[in-house]
Coordinates of C-alpha atoms and ligand atoms in Angstrom, one line a residue:
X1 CA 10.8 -18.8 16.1
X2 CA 7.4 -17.7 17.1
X3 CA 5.6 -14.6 17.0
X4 CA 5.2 -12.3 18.9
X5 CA 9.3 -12.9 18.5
X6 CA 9.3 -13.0 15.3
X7 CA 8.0 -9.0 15.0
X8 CA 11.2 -8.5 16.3
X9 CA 13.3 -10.7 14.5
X10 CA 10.9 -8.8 11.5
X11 CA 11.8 -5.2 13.0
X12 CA 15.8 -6.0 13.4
X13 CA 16.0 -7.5 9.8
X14 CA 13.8 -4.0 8.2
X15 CA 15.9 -1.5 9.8
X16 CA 19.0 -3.3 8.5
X17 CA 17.3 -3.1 4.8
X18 CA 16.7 0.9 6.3
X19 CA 19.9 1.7 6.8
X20 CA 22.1 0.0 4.6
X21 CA 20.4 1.2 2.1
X22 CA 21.2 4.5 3.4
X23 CA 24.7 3.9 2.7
X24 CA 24.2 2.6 -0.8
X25 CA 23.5 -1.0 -0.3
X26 CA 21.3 -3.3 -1.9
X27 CA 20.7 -6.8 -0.7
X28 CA 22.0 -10.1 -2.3
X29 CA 20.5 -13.4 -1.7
X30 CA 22.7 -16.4 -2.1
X31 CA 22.0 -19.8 -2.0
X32 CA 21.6 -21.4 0.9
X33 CA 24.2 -24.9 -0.2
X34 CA 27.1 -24.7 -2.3
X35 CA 29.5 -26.4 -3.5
X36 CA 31.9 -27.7 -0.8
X37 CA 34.5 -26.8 -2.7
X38 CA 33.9 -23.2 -2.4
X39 CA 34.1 -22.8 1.4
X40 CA 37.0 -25.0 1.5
X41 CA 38.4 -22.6 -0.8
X42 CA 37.6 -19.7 0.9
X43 CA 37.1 -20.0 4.6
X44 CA 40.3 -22.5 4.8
X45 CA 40.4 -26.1 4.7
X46 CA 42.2 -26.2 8.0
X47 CA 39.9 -23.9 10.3
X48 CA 37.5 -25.4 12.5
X49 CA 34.3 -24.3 10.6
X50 CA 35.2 -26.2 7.3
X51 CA 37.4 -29.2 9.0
X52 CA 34.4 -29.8 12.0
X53 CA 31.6 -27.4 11.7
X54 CA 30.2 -28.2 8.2
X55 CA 27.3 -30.2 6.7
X56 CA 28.3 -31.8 3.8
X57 CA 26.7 -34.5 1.8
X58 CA 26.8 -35.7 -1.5
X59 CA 24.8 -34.6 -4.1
X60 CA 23.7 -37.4 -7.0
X61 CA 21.4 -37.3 -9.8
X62 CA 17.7 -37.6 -9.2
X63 CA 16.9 -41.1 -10.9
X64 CA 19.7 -42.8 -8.7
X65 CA 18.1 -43.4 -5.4
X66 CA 19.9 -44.7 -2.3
X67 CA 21.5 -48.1 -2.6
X68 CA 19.4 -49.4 0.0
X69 CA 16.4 -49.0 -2.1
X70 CA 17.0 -52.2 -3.0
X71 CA 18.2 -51.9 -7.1
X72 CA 18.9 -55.0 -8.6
X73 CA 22.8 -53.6 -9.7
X74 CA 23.1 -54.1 -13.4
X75 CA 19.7 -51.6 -13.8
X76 CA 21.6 -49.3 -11.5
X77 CA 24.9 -49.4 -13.0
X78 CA 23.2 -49.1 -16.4
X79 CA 21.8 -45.7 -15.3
X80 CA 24.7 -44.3 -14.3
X81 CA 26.2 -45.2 -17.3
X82 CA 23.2 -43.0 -19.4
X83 CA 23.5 -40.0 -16.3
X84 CA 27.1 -40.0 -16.8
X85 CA 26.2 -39.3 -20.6
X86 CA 24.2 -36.7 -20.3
X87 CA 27.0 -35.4 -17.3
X88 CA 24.4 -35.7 -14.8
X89 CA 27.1 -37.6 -12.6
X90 CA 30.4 -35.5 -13.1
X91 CA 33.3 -36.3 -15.3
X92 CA 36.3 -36.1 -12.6
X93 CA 38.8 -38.2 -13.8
X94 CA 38.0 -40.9 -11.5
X95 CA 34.8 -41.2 -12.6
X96 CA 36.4 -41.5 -16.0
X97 CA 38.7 -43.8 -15.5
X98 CA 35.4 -46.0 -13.6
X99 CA 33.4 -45.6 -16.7
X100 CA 35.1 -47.9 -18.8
X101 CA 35.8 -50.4 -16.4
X102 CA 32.3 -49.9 -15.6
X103 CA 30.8 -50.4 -19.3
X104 CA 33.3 -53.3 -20.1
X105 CA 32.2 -55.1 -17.3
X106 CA 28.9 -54.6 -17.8
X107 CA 28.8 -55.9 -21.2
X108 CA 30.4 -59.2 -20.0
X109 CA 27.7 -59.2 -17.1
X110 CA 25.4 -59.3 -19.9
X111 CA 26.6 -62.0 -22.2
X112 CA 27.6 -64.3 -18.9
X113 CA 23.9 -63.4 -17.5
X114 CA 22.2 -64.5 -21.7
X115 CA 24.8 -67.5 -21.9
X116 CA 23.8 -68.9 -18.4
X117 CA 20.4 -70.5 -20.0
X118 CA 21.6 -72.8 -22.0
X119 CA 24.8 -74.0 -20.3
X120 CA 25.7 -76.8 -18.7
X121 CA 27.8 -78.8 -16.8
X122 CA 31.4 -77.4 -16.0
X123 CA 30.2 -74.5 -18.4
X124 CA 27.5 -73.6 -15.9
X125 CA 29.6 -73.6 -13.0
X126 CA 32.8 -71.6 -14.5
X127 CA 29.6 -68.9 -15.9
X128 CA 28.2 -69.0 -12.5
X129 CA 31.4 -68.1 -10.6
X130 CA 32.1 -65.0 -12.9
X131 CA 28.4 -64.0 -12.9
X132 CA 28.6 -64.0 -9.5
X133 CA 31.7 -61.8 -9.6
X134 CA 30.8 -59.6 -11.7
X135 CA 28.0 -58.8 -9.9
X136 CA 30.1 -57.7 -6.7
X137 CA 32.4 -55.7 -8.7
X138 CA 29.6 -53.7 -10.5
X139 CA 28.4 -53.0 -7.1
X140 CA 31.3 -52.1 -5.8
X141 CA 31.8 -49.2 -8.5
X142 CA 28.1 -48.0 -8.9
X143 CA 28.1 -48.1 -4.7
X144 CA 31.4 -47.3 -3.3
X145 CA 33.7 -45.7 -6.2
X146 CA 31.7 -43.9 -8.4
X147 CA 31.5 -40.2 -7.2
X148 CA 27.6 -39.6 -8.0
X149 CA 27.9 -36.1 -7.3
X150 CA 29.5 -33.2 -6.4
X151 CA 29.8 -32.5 -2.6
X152 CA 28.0 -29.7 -1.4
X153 CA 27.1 -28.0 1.9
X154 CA 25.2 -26.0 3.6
X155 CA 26.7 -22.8 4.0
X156 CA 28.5 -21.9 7.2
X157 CA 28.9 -18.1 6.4
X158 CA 28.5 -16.0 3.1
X159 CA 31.4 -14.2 2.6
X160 CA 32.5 -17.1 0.1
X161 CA 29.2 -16.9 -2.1
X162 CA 29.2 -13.7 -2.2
X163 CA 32.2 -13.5 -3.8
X164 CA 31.2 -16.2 -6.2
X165 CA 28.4 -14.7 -7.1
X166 CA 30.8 -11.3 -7.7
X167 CA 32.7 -12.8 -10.3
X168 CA 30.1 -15.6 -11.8
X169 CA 28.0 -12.2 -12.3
X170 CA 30.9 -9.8 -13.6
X171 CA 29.9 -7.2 -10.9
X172 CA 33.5 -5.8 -11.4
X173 CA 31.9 -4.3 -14.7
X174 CA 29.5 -2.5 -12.6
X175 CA 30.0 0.9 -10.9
X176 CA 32.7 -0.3 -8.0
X177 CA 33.1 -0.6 -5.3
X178 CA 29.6 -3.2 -5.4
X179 CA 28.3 -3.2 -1.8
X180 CA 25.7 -5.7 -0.7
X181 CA 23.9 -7.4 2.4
X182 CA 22.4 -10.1 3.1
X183 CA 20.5 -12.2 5.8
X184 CA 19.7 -15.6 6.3
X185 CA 20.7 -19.2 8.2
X186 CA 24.0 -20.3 8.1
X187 CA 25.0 -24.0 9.7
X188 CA 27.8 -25.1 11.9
X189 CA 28.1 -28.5 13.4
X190 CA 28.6 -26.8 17.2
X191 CA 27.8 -27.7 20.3
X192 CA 24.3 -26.1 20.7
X193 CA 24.2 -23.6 24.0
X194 CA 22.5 -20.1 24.4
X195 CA 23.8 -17.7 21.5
X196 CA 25.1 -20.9 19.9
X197 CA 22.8 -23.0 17.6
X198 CA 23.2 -25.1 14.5
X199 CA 21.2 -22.9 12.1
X200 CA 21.4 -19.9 13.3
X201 CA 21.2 -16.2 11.6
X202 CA 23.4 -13.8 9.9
X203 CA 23.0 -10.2 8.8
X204 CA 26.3 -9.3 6.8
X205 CA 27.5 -7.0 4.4
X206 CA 30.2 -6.6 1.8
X207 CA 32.1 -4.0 0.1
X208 CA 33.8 -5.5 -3.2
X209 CA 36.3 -3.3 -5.5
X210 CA 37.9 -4.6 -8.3
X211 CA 41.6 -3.3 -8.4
X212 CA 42.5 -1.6 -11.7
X213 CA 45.8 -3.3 -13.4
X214 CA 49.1 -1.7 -12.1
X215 CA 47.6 0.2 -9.7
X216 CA 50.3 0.8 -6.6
X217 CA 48.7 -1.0 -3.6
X218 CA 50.4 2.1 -1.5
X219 CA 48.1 4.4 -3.0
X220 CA 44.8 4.2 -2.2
X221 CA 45.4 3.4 2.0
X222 CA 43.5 6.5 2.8
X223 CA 40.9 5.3 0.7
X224 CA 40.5 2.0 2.1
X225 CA 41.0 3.0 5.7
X226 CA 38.0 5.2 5.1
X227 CA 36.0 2.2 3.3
X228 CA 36.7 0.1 6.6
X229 CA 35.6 2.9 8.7
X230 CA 32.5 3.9 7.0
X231 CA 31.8 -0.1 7.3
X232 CA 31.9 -0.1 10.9
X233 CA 30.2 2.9 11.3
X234 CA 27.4 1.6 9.6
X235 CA 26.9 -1.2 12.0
X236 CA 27.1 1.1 14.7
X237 CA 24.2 3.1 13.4
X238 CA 22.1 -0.1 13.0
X239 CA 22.6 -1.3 16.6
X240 CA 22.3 3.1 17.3
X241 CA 18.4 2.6 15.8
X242 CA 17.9 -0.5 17.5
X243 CA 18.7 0.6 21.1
X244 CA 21.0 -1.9 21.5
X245 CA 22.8 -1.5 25.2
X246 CA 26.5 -2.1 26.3
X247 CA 27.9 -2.0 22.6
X248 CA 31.8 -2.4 22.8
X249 CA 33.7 -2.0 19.7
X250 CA 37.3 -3.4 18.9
X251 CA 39.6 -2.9 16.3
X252 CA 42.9 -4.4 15.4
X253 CA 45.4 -5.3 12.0
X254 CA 46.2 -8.6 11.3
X255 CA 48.7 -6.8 9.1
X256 CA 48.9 -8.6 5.0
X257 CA 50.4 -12.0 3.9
X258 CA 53.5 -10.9 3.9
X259 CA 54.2 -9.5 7.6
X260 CA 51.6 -11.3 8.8
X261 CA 53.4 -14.6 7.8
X262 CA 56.9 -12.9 9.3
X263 CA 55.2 -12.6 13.0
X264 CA 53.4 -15.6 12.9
X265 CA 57.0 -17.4 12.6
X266 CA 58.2 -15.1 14.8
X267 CA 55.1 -16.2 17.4
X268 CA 55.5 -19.9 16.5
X269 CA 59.0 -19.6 18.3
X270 CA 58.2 -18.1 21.2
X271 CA 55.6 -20.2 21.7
X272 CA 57.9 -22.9 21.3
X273 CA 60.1 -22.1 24.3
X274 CA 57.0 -21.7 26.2
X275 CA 54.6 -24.9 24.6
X276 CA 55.3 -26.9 27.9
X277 CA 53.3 -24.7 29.9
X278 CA 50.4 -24.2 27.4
X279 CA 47.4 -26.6 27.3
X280 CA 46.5 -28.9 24.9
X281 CA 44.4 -26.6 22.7
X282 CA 47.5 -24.3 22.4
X283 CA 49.8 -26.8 22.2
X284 CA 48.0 -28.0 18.9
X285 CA 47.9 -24.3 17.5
X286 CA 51.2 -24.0 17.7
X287 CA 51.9 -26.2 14.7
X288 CA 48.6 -25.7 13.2
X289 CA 48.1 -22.0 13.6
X290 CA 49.7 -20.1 16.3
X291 CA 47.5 -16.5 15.4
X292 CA 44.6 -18.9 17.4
X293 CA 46.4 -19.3 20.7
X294 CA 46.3 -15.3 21.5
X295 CA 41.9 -16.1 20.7
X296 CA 42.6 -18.5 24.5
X297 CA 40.3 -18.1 27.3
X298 CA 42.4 -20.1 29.4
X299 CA 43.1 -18.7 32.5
X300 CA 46.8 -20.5 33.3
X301 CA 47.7 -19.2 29.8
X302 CA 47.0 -15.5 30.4
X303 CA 50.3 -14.7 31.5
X304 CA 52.3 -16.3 28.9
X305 CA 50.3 -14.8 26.1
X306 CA 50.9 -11.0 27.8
X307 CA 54.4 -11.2 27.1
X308 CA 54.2 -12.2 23.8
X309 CA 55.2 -10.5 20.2
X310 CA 52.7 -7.7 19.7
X311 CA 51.3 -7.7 15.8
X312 CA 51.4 -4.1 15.9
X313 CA 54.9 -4.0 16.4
X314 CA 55.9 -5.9 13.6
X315 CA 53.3 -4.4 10.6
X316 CA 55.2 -3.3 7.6
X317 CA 55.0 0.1 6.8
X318 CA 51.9 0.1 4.7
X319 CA 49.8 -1.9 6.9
X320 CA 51.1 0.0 9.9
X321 CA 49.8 3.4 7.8
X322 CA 46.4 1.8 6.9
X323 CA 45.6 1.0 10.4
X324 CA 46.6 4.3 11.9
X325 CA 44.5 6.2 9.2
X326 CA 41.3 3.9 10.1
X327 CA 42.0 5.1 13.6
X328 CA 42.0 8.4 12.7
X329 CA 39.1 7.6 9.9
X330 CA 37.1 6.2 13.4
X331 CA 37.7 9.7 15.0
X332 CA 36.2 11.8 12.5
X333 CA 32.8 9.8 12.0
X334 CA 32.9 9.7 16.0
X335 CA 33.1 6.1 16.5
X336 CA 34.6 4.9 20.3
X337 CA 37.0 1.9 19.9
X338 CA 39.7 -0.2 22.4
X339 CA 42.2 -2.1 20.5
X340 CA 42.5 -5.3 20.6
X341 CA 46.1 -6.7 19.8
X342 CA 44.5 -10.4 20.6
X343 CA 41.8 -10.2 18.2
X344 CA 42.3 -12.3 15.6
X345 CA 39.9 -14.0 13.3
X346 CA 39.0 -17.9 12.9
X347 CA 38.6 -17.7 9.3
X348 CA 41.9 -17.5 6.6
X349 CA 41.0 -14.9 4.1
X350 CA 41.0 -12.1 6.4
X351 CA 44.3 -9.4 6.3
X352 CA 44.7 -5.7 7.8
X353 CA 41.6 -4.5 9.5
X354 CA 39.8 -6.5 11.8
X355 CA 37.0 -6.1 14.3
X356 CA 34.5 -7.3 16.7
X357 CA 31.6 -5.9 18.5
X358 CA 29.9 -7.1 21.6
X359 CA 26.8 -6.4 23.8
X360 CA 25.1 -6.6 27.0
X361 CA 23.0 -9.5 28.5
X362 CA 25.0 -12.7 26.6
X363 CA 27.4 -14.4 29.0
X364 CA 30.1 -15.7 27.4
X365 CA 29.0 -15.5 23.5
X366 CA 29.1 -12.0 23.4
X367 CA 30.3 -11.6 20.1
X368 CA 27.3 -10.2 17.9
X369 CA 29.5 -8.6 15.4
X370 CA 32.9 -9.9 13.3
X371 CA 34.3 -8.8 10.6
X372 CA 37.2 -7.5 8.3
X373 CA 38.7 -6.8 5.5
X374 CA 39.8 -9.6 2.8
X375 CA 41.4 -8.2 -0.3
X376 CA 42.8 -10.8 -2.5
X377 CA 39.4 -13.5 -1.8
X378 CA 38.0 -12.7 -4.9
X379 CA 40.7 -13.4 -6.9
X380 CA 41.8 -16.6 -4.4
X381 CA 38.2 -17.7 -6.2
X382 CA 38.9 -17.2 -9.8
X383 CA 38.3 -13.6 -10.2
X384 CA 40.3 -10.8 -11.1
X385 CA 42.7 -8.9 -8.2
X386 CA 39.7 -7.0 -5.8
X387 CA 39.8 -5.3 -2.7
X388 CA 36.8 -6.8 0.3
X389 CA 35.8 -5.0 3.5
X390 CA 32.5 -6.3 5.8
X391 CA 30.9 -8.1 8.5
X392 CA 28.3 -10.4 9.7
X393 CA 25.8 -9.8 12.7
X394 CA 25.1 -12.5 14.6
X395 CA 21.2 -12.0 14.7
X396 CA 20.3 -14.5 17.0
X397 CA 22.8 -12.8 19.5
X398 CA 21.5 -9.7 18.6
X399 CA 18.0 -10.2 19.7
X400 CA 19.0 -11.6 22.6
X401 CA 20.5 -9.3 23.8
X402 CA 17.4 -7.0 22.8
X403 CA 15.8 -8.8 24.7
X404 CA 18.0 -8.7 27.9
X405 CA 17.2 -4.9 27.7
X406 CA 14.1 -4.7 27.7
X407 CA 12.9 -7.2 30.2
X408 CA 9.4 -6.5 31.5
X409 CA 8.1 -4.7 28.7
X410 CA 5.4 -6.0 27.1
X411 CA 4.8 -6.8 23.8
X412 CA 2.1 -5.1 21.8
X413 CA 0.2 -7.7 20.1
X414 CA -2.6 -5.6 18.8
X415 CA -3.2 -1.9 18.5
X416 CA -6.8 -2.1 18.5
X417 CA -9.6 -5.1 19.7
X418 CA -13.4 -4.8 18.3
X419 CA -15.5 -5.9 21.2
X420 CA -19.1 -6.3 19.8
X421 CA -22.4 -7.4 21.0
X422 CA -25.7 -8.2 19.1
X423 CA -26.5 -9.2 15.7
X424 CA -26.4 -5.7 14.1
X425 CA -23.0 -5.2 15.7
X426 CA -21.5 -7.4 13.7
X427 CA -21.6 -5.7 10.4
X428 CA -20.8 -2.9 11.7
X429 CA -17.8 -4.6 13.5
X430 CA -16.5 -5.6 11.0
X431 CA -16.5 -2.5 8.5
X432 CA -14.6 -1.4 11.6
X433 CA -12.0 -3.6 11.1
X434 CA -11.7 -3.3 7.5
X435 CA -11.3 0.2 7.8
X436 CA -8.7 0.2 10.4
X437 CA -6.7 -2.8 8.4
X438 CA -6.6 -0.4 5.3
X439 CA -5.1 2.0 7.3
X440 CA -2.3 -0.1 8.6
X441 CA -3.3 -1.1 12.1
X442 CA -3.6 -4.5 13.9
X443 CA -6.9 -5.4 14.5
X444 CA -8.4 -8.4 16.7
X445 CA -11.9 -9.4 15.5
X446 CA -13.5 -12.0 17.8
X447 CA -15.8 -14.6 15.6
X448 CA -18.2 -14.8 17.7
X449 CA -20.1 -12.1 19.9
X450 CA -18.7 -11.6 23.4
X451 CA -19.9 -10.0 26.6
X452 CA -17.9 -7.1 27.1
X453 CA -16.2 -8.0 30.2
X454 CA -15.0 -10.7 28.0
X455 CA -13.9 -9.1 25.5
X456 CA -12.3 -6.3 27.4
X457 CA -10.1 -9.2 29.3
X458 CA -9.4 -10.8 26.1
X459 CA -8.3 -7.6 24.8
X460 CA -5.8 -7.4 27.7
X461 CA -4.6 -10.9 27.2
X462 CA -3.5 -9.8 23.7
X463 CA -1.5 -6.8 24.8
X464 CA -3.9 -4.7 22.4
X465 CA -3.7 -0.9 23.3
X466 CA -7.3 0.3 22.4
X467 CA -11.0 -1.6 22.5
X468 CA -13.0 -0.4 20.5
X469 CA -16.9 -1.3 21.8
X470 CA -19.8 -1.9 19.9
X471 CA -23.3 -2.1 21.2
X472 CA -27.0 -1.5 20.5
X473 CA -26.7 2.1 21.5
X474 CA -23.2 3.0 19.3
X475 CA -25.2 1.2 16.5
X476 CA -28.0 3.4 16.7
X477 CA -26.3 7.1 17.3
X478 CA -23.3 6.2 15.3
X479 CA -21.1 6.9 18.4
X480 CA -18.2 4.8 18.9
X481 CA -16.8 4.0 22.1
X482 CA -12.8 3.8 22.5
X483 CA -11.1 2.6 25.7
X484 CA -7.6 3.0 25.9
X485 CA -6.6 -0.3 28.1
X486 CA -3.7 0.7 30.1
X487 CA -5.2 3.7 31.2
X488 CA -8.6 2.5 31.1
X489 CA -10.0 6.1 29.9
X490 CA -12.7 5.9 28.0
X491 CA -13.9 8.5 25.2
X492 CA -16.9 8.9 22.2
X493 CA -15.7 9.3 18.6
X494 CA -17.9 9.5 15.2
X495 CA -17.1 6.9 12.5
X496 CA -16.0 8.9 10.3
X497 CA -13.2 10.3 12.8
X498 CA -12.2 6.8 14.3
X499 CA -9.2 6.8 12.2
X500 CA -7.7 10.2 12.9
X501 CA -8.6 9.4 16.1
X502 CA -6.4 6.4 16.7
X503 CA -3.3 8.2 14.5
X504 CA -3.2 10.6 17.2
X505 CA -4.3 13.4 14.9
X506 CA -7.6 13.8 17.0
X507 CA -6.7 14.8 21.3
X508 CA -6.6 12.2 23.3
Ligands
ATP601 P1 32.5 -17.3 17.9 O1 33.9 -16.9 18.3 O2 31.5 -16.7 18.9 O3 32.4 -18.7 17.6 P2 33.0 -16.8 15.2 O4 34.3 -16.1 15.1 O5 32.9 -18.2 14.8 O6 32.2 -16.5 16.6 P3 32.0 -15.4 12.8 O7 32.3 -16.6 11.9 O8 32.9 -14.3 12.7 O9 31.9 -16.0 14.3 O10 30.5 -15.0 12.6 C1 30.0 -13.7 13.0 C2 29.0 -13.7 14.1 O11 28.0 -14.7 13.9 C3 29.6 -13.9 15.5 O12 30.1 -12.8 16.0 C4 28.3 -14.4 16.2 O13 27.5 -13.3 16.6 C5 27.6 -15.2 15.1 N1 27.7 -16.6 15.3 C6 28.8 -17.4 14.9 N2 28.5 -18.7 15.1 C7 27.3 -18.8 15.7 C8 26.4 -19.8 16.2 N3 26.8 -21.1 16.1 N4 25.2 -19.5 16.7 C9 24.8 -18.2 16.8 N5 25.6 -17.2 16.3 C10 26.8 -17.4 15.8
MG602 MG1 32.8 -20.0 16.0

């Protein structure tokens, strides 16, 4: 990312700070790798972003380089025996079970290895065999069984920290609900096309409320519903202050574990009298998870999945309530919608509300917006029963499709370009330019003296909207000359005025 992009990527992420923070949010910043463990957890070992998309690597402790830095063993193995000490290298119960193998069999290493001087004869060759050995085996555990370190990777969404860092922070003791944003790279192993990318950028937020004990779930629908909607609403506003064209929003339940898991068996069988005529893909998702097959693109599939078991006809009665009162919710903050019965989500944790926004200008990865509500995540983590509602903006997406819009236009690089000539210029130049820094404008401040056709083409080059031109005779009356460069008009202004002048507070 390069500028001048990057003053947009710079203008998209500070209006996001702008208005989330006008509905109360205050950014979080996780880390960028976790453990493993965690997004396992959360996402769902059996979706495609934790069983394909994700790096993962294992961690180990800092004095334990790779094996093929070419450690005689017993050193090695005698490190990880002191890191394993100190818990440097963790104490799973393999690794516990390793370490006394591992210590036993490096004492005998080093009384075969001292006893090999002085022996001889059929001594030396029975010592020999077992030094030799041992030697494999203690490789075998220091290289191949011993777990050095945890497995972590680099996150593929945030959801899952954020949540971690809920309850390792005891945010439920806070004012709730807790909402929070973020933005930053996340990583999927994908096949790189446009609006696709291996690290690529997220702008999400999340609305986290701890559940008070005994509290009937029935009660407080309206109050979620209105959580979701305010959510939504929020995003819209963003992409409202951006200008971004062709935003389509959809909206659909997933209903909660309990009816959701009903229609998902009652999907599973239809799909089953029809699995003959589905292709591969679906025919996999079937077994593994049916909810995916209404997500196909596939044209011969189309039909089949028309006729299928409509979610909203099977909610039970709360989830049925909650989704009609964010519909009306939507209505009163004026938010457009089409539901989506086939929207589902490729990530476990979500239940109830779901939704998706898309925009102009990006094909087939039109997506920019997903998101949902997930109660029950936090406590699937460790944490006490909590309600979750939010989203995550596909950035990259996003400011393509900015882009799309507003083809043609071109970017302001500069607002104003000191063209100077002559020595005494110079100074003068460049108090110029320190004043007009001070007061917050882009200033271009060429090195060396230019002629002013030059300059005035250099200017241009830049996309800079003023020149400001210094010569011998605006030295001398203290007259400064201002050309405006797209309209090429050309006007006299005092020093003292030249910044008023330029904030429009002076006539044009
Ligand atoms: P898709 O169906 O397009 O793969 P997804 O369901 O995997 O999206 P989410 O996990 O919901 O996406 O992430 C939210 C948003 O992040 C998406 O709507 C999209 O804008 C963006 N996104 C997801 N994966 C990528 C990627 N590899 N490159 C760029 N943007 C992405
Ligand atoms: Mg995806």
């Amino acid at each position: 990312m390069l500028p001048p992009e990057t003053d947009l990527w710079n203008r998209v992420e500070q209006t996001a700070r702008e208005v989330f923070g006008t509905f109360g949010f205050g950014e979080i910043r996780p880390p960028i790798f976790e453990p493993t463990e965690l997004f396992a957890r959360a996402v769902g070992g059996e979706t495609d972003i934790v069983s394909k998309e994700m790096y993962t690597f294992q961690d180990r402790p800092a004095d334990l380089p790779e094996q093929h830095k070419g450690f005689v063993v017993p050193e090695y193995a005698r490190r990880v025996i002191v890191n394993f000490d100190r818990r440097e290298i963790p104490h799973t119960e393999p690794n516990q079970n390793l370490i006394h193998e591992l210590k036993e069999k490096l004492d005998r290493f080093e009384w075969v290895d001292k006893n090999l001087k002085a022996a001889k004869g059929s001594e030396l060759v029975a010592l020999f065999g077992e030094y030799e050995t041992l030697y494999t085996e203690l490789a075998q555990i220091v290289f191949v069984k011993f777990a050095l370190g945890d497995l972590v990777s680099l996150r593929p969404e945030a959801t899952a920290s954020v949540c971690r860092a809920y309850i390792e922070h005891g945010m439920h003791a806070l004012p709730q609900p807790v909402k929070l944003w973020y933005t930053g790279p996340m990583f999927r192993r994908e096949r790189p096309q446009k609006g696709r990318y291996r690290q690529f950028y997220q702008i999400g937020a999340e609305v986290l409320e701890m559940v008070p004990p005994n509290q009937d779930p029935a009660k407080n629908i309206g109050k979620d519903a209105a959580v979701d909607a305010e959510v939504i609403e929020m995003v819209l506003a963003f992409f409202a202050k951006l200008g971004l064209e062709g935003v389509k929003l959809e909206i659909n339940s997933i209903g909660d574990r309990e009816c959701r898991t009903k229609y998902v068996e009652l999907l599973r069988a239809e799909l089953l009298k029809v699995k003959h005529k589905l292709g591969p893909d679906s025919q996999r998702r079937v077994e593994t998870n049916p909810l995916r097959v209404l997500d196909s693109k596939l044209d011969s599939e189309q039909g089949i999945i028309a006729g299928l078991p409509k979610i909203a006809d099977h909610l039970c009665a709360n989830c049925a309530a909650q989704y009609a009162e964010v519909k009306r919710q939507l209505g009163m903050r004026g938010v457009a919608y089409a539901e989506n019965w086939r929207l589902v989500r490729g990530l476990d944790y979500y239940m109830r509300t779901t939704f998706e926004i898309t925009a102009l200008g990006l094909g087939s990865q039109n997506a920019v917006c997903g998101g949902g509500r997930y109660d029950g995540l936090v406590e699937l983590l460790g944490g006490q029963p909590t309600k979750g509602i939010g989203f995550a903006i596909g950035e990259d997406r996003l400011i393509l499709s900015l882009q799309e819009a507003s083809k043609g236009g071109v970017a302001q690089g500069r607002d104003v370009f000191v063209a100077w000539m002559g020595e005494k210029a110079q100074a003068t130049a460049i108090a110029a330019a320190q004043k007009l820094r001070a007061a917050g404008f882009r200033v271009e401040l060429p090195p060396v003296e230019q002629k002013f056709g030059k300059a005035l083409g250099q200017a241009d080059k830049l996309g800079a909207r003023y020149a400001l031109i210094l010569g011998d005779d605006e030295i001398a009356t203290g007259q400064w000359t201002v050309k405006t460069l797209a309209s090429g008009e050309q006007r006299t202004v005092t020093a003292e005025d030249i910044v008023k002048f330029l904030q429009g507070e002076i006539e044009q």
